[in-house]
Short mmCIF file of C-alpha atoms and ligand atoms in Angstrom, two decimals:
data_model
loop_
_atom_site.label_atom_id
_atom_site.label_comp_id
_atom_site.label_asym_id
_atom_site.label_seq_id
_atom_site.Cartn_x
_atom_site.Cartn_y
_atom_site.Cartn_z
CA UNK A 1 -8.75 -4.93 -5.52
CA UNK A 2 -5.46 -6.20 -4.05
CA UNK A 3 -2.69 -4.03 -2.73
CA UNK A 4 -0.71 -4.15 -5.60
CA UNK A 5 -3.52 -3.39 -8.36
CA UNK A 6 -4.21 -0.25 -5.66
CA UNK A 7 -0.72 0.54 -5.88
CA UNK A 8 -0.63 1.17 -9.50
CA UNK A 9 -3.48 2.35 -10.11
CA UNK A 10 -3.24 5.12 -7.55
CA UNK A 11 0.22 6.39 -8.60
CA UNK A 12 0.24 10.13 -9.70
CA UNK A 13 2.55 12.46 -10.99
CA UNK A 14 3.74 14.62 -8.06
CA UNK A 15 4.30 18.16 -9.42
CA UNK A 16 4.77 20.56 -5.63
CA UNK A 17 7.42 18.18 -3.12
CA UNK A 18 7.96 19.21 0.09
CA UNK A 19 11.64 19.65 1.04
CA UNK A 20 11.89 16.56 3.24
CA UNK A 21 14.04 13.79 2.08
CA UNK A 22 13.32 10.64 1.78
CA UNK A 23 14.65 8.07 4.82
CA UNK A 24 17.40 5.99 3.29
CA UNK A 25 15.16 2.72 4.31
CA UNK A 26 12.57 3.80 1.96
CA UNK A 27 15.16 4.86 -1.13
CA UNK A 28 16.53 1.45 -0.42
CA UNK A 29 13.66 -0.50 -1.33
CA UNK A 30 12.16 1.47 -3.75
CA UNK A 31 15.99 0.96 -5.26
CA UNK A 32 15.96 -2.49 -4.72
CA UNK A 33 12.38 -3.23 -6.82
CA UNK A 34 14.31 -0.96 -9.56
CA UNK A 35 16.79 -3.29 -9.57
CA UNK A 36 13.92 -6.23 -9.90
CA UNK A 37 12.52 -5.31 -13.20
CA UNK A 38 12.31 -7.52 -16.07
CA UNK A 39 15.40 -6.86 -18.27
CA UNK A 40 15.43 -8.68 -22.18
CA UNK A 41 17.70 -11.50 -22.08
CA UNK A 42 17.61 -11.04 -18.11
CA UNK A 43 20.94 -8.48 -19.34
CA UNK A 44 20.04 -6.44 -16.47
CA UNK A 45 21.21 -3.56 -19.16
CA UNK A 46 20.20 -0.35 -16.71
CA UNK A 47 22.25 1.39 -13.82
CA UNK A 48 20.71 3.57 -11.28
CA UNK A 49 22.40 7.08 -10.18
CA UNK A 50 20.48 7.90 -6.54
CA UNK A 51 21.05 11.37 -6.12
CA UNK A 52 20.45 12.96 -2.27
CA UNK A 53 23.07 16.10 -2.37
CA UNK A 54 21.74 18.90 -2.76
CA UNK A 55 24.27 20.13 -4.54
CA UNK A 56 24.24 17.99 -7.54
CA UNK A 57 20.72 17.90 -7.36
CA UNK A 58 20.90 21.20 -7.89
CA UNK A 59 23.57 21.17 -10.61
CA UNK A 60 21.27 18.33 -12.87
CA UNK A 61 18.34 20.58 -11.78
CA UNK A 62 20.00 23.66 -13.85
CA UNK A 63 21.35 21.25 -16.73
CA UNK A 64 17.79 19.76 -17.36
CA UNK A 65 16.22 22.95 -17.02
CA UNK A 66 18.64 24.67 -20.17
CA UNK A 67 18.00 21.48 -21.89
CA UNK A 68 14.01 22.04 -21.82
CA UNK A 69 14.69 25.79 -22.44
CA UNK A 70 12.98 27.57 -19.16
CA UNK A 71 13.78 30.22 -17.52
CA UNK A 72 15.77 30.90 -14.95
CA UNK A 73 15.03 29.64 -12.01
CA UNK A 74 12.30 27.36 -13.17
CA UNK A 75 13.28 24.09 -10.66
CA UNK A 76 12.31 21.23 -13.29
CA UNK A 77 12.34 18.36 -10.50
CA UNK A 78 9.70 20.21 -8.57
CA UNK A 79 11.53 20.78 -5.28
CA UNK A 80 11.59 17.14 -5.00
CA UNK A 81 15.04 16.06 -3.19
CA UNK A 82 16.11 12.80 -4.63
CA UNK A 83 16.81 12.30 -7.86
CA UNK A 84 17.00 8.32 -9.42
CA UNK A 85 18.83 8.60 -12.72
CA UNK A 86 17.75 5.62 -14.56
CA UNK A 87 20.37 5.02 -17.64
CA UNK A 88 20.97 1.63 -19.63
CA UNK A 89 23.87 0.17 -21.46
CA UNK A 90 23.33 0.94 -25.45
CA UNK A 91 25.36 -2.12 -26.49
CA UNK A 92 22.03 -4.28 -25.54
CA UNK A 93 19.31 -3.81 -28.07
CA UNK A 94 16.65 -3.72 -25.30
CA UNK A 95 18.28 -1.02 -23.33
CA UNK A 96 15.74 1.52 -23.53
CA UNK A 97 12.85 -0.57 -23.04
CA UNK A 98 14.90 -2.40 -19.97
CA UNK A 99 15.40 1.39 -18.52
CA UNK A 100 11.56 2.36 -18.84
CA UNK A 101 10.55 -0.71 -16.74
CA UNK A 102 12.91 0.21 -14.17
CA UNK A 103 11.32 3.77 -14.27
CA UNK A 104 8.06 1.75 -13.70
CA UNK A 105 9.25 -0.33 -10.90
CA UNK A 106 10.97 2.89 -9.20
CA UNK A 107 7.44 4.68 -9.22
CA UNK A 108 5.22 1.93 -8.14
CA UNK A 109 7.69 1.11 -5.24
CA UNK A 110 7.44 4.72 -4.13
CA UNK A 111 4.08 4.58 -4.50
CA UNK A 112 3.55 1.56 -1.88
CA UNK A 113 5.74 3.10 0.66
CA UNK A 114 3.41 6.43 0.23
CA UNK A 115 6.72 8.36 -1.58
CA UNK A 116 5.44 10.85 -4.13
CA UNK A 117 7.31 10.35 -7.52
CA UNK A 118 7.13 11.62 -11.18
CA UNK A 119 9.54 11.23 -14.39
CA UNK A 120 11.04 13.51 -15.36
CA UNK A 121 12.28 13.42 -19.01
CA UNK A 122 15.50 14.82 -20.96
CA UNK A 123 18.27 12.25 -19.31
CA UNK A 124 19.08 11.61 -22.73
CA UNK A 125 20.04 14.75 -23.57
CA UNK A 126 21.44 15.17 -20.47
CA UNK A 127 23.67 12.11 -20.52
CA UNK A 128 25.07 13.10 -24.01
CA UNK A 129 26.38 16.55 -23.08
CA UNK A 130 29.52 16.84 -21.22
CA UNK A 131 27.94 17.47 -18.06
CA UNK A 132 27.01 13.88 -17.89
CA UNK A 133 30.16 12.39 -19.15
CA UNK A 134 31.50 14.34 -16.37
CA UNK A 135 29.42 13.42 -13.81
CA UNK A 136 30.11 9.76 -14.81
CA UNK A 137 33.63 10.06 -15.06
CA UNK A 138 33.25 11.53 -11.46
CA UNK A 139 31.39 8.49 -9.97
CA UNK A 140 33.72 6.19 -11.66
CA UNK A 141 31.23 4.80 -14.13
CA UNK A 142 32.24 3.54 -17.55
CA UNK A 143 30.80 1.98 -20.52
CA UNK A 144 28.50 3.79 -22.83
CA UNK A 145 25.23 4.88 -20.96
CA UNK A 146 22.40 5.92 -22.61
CA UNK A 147 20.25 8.32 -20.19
CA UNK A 148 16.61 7.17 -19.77
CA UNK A 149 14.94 8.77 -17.05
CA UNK A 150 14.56 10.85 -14.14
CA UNK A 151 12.88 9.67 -11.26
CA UNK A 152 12.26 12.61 -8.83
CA UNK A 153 11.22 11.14 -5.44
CA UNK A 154 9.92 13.00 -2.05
CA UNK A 155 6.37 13.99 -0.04
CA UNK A 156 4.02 16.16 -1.89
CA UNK A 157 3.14 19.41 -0.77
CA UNK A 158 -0.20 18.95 -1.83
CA UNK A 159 -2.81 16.58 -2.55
CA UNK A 160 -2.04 15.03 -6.19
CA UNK A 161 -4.22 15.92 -8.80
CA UNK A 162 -6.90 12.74 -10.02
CA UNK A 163 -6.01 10.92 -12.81
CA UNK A 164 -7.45 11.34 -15.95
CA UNK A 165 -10.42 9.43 -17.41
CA UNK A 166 -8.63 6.73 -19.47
CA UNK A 167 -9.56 6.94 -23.26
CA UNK A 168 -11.82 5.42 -24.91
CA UNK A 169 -10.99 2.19 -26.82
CA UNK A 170 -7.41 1.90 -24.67
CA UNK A 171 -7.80 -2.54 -24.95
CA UNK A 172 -9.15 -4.49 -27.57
CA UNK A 173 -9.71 -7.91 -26.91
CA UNK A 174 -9.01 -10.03 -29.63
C1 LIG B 201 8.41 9.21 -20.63
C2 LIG B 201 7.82 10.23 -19.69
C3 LIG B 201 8.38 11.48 -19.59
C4 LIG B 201 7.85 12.44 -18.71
N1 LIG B 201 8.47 13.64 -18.57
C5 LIG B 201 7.95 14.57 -17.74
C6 LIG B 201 8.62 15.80 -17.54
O1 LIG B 201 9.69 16.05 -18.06
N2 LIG B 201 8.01 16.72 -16.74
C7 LIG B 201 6.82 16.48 -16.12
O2 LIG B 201 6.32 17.37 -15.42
N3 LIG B 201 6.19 15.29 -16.26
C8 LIG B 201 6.74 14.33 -17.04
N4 LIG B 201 6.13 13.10 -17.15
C9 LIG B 201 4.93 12.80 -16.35
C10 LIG B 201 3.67 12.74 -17.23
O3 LIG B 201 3.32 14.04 -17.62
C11 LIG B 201 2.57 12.04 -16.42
O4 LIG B 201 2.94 10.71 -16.19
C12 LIG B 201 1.24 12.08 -17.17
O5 LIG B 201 0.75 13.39 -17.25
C13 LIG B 201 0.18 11.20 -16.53
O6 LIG B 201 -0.03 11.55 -15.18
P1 LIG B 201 0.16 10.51 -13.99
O7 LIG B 201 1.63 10.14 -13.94
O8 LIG B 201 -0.28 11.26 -12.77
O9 LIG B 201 -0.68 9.32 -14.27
C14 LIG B 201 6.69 12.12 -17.96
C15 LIG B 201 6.14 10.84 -18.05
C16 LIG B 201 6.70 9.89 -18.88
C17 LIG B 201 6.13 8.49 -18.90
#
């Protein structure tokens, strides 16, 4: 099996990060095969928020977690300590496809460079409240964002759990 086939097939939800953050050589290139991913029309239709303060980690930590409906306290993101908001421009018809391949590209990146990743869901939600207009408004970002994913990034804590046996009758060849 060749490095990239290892790559993706060994990528695992990380669910425990350590505190750590991520060296900003790393985030770069996991940003830059983001930016990489096949997009319809080559429209290029997603944008990529890479959170690393705490703070607002923090703040879309607390957002998410009302969105989902846990309790207090509950830390939906894991403890991980980067955050890769994956959103896409609406007007393009293949804006939410376009995001979930970036999503893809962001987590098999991380993988390679040994980063521990997971998506994390509800940036739609999220992006639709006023906390995300805000936040948009606040990094100067306009145009009319849909939010597609989460991709929390860090070192696990602990060893990641094995994948599940794939099901049964997954490929049909025709
Ligand atoms: C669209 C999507 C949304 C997800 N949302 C969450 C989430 O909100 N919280 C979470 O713990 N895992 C989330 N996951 C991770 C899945 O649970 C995980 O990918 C799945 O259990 C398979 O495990 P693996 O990633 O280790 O192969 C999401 C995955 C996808 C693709």
């Amino acid at each position: 099996m060749n490095e990239t086939l290892k790559t993706l097939e060994t990528r695992r939800s990380c669910r425990k990060f350590k505190p750590d953050m991520v060296e900003k050589e790393k985030l770069d290139m996991i940003l830059r095969a983001g930016t990489y991913a096949a997009t319809g029309m080559g429209k290029q239709s997603p944008i990529i928020i890479a959170v690393t303060d705490k703070t607002l980690r923090d703040q879309i930590s607390e957002e998410n977690r009302k969105i989902g409906g846990w309790n207090e306290g509950f830390d939906p993101f894991y403890g991980a300590p980067v955050i890769l908001i994956v959103l896409a421009d609406r007007s393009v018809a293949t804006h939410v496809y376009d995001g979930a391949l970036v999503m893809g590209n962001l987590m098999n990146a991380a993988q390679s460079l040994d980063v521990a990743s997971i998506w994390i869901h509800r940036a739609k939600e999220e992006f639709d409240s006023q906390f995300g207009k805000d936040l948009l408004k606040k990094l100067g970002i306009e145009g009319d964002y849909e939010g597609i994913g989460h991709c929390a990034l860090g070192y696990a804590a602990e060893p990641l759990a094995a994948p599940a046996p794939r099901k049964e009758n997954y490929v049909y060849y025709a």
